[in-house]
Short mmCIF file of C-alpha atoms and ligand atoms in Angstrom, two decimals:
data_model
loop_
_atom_site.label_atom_id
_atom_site.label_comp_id
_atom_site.label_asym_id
_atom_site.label_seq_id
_atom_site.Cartn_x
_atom_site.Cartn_y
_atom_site.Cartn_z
CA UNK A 1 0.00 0.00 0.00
CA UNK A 2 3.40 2.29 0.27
CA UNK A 3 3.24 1.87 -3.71
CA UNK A 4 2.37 5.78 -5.34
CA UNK A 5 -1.02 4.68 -6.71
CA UNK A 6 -2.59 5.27 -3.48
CA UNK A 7 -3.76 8.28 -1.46
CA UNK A 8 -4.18 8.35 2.16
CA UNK A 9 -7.71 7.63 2.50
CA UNK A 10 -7.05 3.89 -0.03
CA UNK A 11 -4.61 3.14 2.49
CA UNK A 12 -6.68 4.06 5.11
CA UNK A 13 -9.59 2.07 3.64
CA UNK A 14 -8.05 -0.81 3.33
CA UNK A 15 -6.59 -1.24 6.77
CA UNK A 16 -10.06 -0.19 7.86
CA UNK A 17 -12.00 -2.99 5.55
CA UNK A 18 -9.59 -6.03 6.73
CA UNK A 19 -10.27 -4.96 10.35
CA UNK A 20 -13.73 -4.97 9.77
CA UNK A 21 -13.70 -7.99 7.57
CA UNK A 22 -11.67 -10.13 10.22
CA UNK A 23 -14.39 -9.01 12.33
CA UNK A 24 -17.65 -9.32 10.36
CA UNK A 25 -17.42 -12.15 7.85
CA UNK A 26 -18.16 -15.27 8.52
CA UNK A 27 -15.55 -18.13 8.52
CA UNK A 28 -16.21 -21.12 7.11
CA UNK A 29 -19.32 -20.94 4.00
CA UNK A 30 -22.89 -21.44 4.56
CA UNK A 31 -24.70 -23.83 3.87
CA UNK A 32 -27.57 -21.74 2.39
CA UNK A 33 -25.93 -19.26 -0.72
CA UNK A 34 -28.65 -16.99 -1.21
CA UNK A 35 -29.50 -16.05 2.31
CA UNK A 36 -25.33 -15.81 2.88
CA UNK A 37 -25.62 -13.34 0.13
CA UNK A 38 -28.65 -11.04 1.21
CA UNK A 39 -26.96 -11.03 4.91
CA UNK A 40 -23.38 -10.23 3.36
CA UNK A 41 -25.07 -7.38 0.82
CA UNK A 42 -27.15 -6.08 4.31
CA UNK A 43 -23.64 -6.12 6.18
CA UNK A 44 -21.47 -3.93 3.58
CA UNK A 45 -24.28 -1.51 3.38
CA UNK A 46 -24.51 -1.23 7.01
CA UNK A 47 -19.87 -1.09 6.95
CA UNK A 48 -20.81 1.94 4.30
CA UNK A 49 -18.57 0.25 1.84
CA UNK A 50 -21.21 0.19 -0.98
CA UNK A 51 -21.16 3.73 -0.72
CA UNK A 52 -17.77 2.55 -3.17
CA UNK A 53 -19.86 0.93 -5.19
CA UNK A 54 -22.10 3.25 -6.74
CA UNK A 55 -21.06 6.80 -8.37
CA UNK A 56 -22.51 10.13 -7.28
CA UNK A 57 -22.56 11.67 -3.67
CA UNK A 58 -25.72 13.15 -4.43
CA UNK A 59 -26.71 9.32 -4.12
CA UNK A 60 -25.07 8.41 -0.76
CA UNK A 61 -21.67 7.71 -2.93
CA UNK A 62 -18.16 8.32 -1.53
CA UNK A 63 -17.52 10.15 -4.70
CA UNK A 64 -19.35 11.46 -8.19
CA UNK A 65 -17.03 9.44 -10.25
CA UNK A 66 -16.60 6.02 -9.12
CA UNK A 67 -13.10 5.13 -7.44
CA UNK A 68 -11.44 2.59 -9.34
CA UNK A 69 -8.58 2.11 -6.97
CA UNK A 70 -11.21 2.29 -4.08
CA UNK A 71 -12.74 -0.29 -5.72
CA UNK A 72 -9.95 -2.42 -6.23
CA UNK A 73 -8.48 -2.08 -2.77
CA UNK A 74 -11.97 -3.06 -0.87
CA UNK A 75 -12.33 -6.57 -3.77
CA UNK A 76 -8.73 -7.07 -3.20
CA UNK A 77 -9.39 -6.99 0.74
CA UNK A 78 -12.91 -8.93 0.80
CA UNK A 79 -11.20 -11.79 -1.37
CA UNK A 80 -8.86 -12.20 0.78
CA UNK A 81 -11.12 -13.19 3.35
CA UNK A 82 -14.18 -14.03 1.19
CA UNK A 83 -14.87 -15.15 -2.11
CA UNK A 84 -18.54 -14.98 -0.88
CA UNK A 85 -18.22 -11.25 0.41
CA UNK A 86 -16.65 -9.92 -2.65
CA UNK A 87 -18.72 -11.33 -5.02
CA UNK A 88 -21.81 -9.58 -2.90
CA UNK A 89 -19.92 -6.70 -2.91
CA UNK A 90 -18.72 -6.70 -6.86
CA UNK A 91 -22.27 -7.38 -7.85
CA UNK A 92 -23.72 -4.36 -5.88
CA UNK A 93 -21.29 -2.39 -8.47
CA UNK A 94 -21.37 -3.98 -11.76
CA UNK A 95 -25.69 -4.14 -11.43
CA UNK A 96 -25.90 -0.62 -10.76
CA UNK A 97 -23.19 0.58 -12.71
CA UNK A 98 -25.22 1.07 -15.98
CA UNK A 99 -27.41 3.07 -13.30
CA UNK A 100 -24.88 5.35 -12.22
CA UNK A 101 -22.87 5.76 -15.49
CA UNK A 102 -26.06 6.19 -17.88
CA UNK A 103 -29.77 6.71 -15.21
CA UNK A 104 -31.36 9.80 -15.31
CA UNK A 105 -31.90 11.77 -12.21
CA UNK A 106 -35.06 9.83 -11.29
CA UNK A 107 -33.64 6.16 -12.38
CA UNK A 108 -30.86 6.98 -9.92
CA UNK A 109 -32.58 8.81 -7.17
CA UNK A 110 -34.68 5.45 -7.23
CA UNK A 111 -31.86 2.85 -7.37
CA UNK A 112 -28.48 3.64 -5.90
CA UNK A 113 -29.20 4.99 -2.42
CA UNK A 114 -31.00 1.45 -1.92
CA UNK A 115 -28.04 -0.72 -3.41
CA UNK A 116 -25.70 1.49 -1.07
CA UNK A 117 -27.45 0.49 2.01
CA UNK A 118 -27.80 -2.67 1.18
CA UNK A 119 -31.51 -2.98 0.77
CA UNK A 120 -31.54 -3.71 -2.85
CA UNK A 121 -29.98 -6.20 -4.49
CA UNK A 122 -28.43 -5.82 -8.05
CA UNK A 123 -28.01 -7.74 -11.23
CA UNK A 124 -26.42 -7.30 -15.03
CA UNK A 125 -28.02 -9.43 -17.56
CA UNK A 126 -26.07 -9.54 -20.40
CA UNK A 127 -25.10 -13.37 -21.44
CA UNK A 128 -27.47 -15.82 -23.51
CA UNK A 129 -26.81 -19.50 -24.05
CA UNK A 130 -26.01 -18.41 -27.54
CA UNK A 131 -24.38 -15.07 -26.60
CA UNK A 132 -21.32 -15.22 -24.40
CA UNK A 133 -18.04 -14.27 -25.43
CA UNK A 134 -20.38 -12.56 -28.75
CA UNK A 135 -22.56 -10.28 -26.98
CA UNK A 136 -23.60 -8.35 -29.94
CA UNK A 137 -25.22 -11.76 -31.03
CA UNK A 138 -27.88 -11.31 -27.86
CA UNK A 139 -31.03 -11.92 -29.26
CA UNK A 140 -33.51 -11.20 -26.14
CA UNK A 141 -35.99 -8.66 -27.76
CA UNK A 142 -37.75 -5.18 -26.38
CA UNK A 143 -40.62 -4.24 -28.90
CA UNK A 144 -42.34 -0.62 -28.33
CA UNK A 145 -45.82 -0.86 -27.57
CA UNK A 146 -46.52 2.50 -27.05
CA UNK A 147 -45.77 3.41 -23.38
CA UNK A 148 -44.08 0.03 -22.92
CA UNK A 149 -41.63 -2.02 -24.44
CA UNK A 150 -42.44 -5.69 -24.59
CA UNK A 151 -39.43 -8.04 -23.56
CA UNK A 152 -39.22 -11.64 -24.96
CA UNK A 153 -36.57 -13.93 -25.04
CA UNK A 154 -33.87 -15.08 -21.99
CA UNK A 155 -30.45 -14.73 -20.05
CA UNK A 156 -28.19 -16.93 -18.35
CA UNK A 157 -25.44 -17.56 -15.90
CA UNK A 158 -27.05 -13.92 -13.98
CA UNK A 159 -24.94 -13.01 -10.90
CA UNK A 160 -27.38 -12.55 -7.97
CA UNK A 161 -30.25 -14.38 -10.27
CA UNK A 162 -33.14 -15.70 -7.91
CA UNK A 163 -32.08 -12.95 -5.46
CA UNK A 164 -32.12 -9.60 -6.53
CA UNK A 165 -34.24 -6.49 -6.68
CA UNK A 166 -33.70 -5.33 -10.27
CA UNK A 167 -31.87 -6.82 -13.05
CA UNK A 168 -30.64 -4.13 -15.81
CA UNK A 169 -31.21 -6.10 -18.97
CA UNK A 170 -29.62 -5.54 -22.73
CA UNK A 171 -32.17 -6.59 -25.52
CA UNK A 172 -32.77 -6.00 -28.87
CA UNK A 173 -34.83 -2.88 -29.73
CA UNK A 174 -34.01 -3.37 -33.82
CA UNK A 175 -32.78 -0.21 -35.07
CA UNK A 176 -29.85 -1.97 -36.73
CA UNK A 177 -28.36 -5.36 -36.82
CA UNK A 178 -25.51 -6.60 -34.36
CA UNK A 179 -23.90 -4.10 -31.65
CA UNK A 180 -26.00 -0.90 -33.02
CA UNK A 181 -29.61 -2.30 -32.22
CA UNK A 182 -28.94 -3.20 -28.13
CA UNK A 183 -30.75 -1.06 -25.69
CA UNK A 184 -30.91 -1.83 -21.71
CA UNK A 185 -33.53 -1.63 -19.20
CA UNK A 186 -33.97 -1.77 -15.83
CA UNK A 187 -36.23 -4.63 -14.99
CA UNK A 188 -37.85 -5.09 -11.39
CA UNK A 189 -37.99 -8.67 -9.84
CA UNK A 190 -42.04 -9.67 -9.39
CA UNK A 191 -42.51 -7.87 -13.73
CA UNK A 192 -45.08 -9.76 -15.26
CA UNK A 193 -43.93 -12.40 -17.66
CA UNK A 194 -40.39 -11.93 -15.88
CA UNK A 195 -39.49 -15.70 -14.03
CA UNK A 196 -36.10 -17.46 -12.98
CA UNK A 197 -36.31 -20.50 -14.87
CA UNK A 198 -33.07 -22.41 -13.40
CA UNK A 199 -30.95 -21.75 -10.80
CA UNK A 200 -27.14 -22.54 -11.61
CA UNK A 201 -24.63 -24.37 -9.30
CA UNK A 202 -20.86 -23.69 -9.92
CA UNK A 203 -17.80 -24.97 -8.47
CA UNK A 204 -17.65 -21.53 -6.21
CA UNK A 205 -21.30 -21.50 -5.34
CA UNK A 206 -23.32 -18.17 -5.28
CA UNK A 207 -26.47 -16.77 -6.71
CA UNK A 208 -26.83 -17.86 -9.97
CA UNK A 209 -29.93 -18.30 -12.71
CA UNK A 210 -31.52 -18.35 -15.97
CA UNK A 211 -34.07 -16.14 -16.52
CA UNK A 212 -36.89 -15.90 -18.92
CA UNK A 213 -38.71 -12.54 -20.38
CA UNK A 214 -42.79 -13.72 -21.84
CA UNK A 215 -44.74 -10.56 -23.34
CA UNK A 216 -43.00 -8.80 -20.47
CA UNK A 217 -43.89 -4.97 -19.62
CA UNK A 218 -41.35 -2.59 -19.17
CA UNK A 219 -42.34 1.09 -19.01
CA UNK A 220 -40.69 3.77 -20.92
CA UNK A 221 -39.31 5.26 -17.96
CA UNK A 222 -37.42 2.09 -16.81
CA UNK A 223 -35.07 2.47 -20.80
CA UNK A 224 -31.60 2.82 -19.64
CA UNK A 225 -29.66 5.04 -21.48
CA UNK A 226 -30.29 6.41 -25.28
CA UNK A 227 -31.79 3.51 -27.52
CA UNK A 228 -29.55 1.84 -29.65
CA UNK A 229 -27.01 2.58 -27.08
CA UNK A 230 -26.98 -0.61 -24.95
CA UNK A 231 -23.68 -1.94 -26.14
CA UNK A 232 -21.97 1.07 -25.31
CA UNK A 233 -23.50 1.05 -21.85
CA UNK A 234 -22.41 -2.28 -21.40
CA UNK A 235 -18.96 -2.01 -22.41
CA UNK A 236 -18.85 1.27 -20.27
CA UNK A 237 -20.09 -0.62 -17.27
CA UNK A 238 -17.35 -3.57 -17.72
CA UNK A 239 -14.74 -1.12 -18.48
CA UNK A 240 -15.34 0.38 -14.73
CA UNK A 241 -15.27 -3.23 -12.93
CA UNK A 242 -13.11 -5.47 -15.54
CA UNK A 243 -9.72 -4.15 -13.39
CA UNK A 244 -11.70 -4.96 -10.09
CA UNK A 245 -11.82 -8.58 -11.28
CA UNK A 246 -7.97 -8.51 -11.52
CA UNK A 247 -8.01 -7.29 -7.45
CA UNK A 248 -10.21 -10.19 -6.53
CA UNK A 249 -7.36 -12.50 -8.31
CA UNK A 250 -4.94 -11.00 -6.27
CA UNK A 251 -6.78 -11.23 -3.39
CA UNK A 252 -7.50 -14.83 -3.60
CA UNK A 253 -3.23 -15.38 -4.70
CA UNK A 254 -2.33 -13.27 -1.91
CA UNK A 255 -4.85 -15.73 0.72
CA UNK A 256 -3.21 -18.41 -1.40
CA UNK A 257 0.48 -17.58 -1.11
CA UNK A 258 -0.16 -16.76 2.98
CA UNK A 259 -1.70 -20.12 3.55
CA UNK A 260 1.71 -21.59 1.46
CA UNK A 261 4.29 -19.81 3.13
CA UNK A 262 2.45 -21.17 6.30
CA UNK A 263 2.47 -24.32 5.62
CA UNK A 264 5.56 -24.83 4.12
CA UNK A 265 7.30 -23.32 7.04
CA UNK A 266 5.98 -25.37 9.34
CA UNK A 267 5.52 -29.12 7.72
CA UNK A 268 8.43 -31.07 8.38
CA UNK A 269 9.94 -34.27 6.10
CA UNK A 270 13.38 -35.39 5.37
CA UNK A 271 14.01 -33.96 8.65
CA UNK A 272 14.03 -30.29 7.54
CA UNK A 273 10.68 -27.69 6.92
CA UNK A 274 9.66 -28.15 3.38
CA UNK A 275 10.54 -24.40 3.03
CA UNK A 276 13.78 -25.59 3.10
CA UNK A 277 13.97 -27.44 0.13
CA UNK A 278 15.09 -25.51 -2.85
CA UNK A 279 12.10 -26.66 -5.11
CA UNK A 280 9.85 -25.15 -2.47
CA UNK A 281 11.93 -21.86 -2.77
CA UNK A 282 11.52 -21.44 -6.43
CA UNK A 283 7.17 -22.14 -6.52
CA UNK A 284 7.48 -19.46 -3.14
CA UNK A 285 9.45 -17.19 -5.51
CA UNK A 286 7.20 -17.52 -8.68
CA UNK A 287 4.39 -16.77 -6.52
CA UNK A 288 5.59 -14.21 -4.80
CA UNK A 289 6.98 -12.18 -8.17
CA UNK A 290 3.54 -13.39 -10.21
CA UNK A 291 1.66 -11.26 -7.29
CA UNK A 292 3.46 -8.08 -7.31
CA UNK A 293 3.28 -8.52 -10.90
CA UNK A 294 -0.15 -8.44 -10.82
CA UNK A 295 -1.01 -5.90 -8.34
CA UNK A 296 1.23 -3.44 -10.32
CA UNK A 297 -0.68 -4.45 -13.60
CA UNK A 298 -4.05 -3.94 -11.71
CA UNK A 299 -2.68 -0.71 -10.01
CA UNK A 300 -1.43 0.79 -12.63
CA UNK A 301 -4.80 0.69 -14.44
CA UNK A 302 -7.06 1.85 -11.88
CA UNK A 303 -4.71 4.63 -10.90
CA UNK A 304 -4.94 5.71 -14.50
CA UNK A 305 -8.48 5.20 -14.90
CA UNK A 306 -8.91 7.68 -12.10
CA UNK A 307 -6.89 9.85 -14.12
CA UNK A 308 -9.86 10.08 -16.61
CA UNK A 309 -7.58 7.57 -18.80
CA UNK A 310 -8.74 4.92 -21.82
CA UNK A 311 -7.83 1.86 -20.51
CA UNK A 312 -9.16 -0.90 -22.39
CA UNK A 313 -5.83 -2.13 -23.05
CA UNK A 314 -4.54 -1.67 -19.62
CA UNK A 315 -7.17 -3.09 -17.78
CA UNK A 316 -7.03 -6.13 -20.56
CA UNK A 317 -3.99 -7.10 -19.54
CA UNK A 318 -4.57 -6.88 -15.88
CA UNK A 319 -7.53 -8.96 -15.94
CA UNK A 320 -5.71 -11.79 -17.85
CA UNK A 321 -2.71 -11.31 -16.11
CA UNK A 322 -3.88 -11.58 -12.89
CA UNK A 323 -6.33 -14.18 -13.09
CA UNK A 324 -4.10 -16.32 -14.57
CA UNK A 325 -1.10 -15.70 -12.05
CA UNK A 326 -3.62 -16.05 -9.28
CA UNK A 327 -4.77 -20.09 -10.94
CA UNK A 328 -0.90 -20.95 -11.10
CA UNK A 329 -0.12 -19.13 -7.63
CA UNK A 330 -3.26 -21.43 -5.94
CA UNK A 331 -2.30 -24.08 -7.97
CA UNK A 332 1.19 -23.92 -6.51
CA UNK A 333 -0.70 -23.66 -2.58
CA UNK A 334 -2.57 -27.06 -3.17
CA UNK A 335 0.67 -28.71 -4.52
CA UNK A 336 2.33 -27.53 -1.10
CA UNK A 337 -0.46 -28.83 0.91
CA UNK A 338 -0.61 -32.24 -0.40
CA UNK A 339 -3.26 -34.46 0.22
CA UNK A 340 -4.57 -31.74 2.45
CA UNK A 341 -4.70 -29.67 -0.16
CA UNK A 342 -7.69 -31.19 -1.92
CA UNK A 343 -9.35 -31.67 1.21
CA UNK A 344 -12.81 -29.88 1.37
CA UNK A 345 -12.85 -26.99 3.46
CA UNK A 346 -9.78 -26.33 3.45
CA UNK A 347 -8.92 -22.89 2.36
CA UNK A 348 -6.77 -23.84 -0.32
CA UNK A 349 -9.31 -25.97 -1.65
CA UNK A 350 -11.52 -23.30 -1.99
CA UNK A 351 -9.57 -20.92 -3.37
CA UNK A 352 -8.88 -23.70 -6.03
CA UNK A 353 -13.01 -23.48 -7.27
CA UNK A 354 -12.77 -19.83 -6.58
CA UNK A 355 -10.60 -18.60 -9.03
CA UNK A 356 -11.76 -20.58 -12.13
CA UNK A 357 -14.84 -18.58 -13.08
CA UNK A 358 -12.66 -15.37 -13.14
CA UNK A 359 -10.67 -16.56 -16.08
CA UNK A 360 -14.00 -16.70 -18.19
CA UNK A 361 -16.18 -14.09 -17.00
CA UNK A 362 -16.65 -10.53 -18.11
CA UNK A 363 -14.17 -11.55 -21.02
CA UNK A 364 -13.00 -15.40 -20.99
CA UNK A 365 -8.55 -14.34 -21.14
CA UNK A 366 -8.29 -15.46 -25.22
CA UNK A 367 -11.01 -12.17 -25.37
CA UNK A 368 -8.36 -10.38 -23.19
CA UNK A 369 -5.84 -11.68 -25.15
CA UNK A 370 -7.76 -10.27 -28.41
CA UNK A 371 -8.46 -6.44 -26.95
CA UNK A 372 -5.00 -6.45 -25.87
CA UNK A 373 -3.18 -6.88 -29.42
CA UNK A 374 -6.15 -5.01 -31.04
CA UNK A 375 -5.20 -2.35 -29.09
CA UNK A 376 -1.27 -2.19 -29.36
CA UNK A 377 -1.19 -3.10 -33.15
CA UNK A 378 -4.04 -0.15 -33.97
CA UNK A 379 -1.67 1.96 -31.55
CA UNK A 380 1.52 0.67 -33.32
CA UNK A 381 -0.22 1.66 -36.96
CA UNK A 382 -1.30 5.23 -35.64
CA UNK A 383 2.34 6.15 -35.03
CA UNK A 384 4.04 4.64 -37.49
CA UNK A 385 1.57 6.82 -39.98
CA UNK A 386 0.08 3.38 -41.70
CA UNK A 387 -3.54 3.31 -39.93
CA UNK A 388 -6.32 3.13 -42.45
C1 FAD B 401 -19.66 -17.66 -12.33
C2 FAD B 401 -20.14 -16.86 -13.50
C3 FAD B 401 -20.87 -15.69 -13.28
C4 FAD B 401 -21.37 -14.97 -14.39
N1 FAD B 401 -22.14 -13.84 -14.14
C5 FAD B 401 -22.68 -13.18 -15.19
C6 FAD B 401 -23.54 -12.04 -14.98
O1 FAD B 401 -23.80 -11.65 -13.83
N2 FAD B 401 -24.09 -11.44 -16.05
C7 FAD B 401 -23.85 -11.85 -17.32
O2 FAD B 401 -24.38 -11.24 -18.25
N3 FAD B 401 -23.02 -12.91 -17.58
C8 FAD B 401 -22.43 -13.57 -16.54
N4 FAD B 401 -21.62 -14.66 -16.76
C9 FAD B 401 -21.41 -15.13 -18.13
C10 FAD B 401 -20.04 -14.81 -18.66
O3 FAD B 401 -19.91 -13.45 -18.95
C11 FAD B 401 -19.82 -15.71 -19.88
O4 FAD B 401 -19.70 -17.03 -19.40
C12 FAD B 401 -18.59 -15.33 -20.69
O5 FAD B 401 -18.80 -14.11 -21.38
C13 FAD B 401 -18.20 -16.42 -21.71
O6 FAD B 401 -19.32 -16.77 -22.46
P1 FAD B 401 -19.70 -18.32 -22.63
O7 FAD B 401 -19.74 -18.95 -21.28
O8 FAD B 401 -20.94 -18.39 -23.45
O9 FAD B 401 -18.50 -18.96 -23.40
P2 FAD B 401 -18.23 -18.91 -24.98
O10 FAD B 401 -18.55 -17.56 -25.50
O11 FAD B 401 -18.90 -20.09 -25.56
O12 FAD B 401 -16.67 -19.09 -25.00
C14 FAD B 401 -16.08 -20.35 -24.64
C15 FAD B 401 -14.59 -20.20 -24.62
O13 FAD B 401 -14.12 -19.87 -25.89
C16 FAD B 401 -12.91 -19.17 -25.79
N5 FAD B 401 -12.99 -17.98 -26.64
C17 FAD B 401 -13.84 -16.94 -26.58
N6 FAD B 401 -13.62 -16.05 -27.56
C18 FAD B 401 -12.59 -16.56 -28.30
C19 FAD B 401 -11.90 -16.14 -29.45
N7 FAD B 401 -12.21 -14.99 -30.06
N8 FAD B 401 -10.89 -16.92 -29.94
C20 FAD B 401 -10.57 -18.08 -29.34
N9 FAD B 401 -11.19 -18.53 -28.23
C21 FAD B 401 -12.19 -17.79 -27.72
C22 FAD B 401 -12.71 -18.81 -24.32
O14 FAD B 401 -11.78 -19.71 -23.74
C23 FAD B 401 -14.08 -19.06 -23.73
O15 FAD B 401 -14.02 -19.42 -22.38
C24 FAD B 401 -21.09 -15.39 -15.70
C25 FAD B 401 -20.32 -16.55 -15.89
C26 FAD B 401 -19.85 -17.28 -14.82
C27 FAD B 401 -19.02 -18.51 -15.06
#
């Protein structure tokens, strides 16, 4: 935290949020996911850290533009202790962030100050089972009926799905093919025609559905944004919380590489610790260098987001780069374990089935991968005068 990144009050936040997190969260995960959830939303809204969450202090927010490095430090801190806590807390952000980036006065005046206490729960539906990695291939429909629009069609794998409030929604309102004919709506749990037709497990169980839109009613007033414009609001919301996903990966390494160092100090065979065998000193040593890779990777793009910065690019290769460190780095933590490595409950174990969904969603890493060269090649052309 001594890194130049920070101001005072990120340092002082995160010292703050691990005290209260050592505190607050439970150990150990509940048997029940969705009422863990609710209590865990309830809890950071009663800390005030969704006031982090959300963007505009007219609204309750710690600040009018969201704090990226804010952000990172609090997912950073909560995965450490919780994959549970800072996926309740992560969700709070990414469902409302079309709300805060793109809502008008009223949308937001309705929404945010409930997500920041905690009372309302929050959900992005973008994916479709044929619409993944191709968003712009969503084919979940909003026809206007006068006052209305009419929503048909369905999303899945929803963060939060089964649990939350409002769900803000990208469909098809037809003014052009692909990416130019999205627009996205806020869509209240209880809507008429609105259901949860599955709920999901995962390895790292949370909150998860498909849901299913028949001759469903949205008002005018609930349109998010300008219409046509619901890509752009997407990508906008992702590009705020895609470098937060590389803080929860270092979180979870950092939890990882603790529980390691632990262990390998202390486990004795061949007479010695086994952190005193050289082959245990090079995995510490590649985890250790894979993590302060990361964080400066992650850093480095939130600071400069908060500098009013592009970065696509940046926050591209944070994202891949720290998700993927963070498998290896775990990875590396169950091999030190041994047998009690794969044992259930045991931390390492979970952080095993924690990171995995990271490396696929918002942006599986080969998408990453894809942004990133986009990105430095178009840059590369641009100077070297041969752009077309
Ligand atoms: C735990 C979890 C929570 C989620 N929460 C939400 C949510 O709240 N809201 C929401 O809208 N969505 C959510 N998703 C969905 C997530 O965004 C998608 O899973 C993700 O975009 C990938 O889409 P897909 O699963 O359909 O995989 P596909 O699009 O079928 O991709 C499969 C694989 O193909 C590879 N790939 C992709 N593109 C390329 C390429 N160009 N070249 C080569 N290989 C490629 C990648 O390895 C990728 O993993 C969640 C997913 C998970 C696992």
């Amino acid at each position: 935290m001594d890194w130049p990144f920070f101001y005072a009050h990120h340092r002082v936040l995160a010292r703050d949020l691990d005290a209260w997190a050592e505190k607050n969260i439970p150990a150990g995960s509940e048997q029940d996911v969705d009422s863990a959830c609710r209590n865990l939303v309830r809890q950071l809204g009663e800390g005030g850290w969704l006031k982090y969450a959300i963007g505009g202090t007219a609204y309750g927010a710690a600040s009018d533009a969201i704090d990226t490095r804010a952000v990172c430090v609090i997912r950073e801190a909560l995965a450490r202790h919780s994959g549970l806590a800072d996926f309740a807390f992560a969700m709070q952000g990414l469902g409302s962030g079309a709300i805060t980036l793109f809502g008008t006065p009223a949308q937001k005046g309705q929404y945010l100050p409930r997500v920041r206490a905690g009372s309302f729960i929050a959900a992005f539906a973008l994916s479709e089972p044929d619409a993944g990695s191709d968003v712009a291939a969503l084919r979940c429909e909003a026809r206007r009926d006068g006052d209305t629009f009419v929503l048909n069609g369905e999303k899945t794998w929803i963060s939060n799905g089964g649990i939350a409030d409002f769900y803000v929604v990208f469909a098809r309102t037809g003014e052009e093919p692909g990416a130019r004919g999205i627009t996205a709506f806020i869509v209240e749990q209880g809507t008429r025609g609105f259901e949860i037709a599955e709920r999901i497990n995962v390895i790292a169980p949370h909150p998860l559905a498909r849901l299913t839109f028949s001759h469903c009613p949205i008002p005018a007033s609930q349109r998010l944004g300008d219409p046509a414009q619901g890509f752009k609001v997407a990508m906008a919301t992702l590009d705020v919380f895609r470098t937060s996903v590389a803080a929860a990966a270092l979180g979870f390494a950092r939890r990882a590489f603790e529980e390691a160092l632990r262990r390998a100090t202390s486990r004795k065979m061949f007479g010695q610790a086994l952190a005193d065998f050289q082959l245990t000193q090079a995995k510490l040593a590649e985890m250790a260098a894979g993590i302060d890779a990361s964080a400066l990777l992650t850093y480095r793009a939130a600071w400069l987001r908060d500098q009013g910065r592009r970065v696509t690019v940046e926050a591209a290769m944070a994202k891949m780069t720290a998700t993927e460190t963070a498998q290896q780095v775990i990875d590396a933590a169950v091999q030190i374990f041994g047998a009690l490595g794969v044992k259930c409950g045991e931390t390492v174990e979970r952080l095993y089935r924690e990171i995995r969904p990271l490396r696929i969603y918002e942006g599986a890493t080969e998408v990453q991968q894809l942004i990133i060269a986009r990105g430095i090649i178009s840059a590369f052309q641009e100077s070297d005068g041969t752009h077309d």
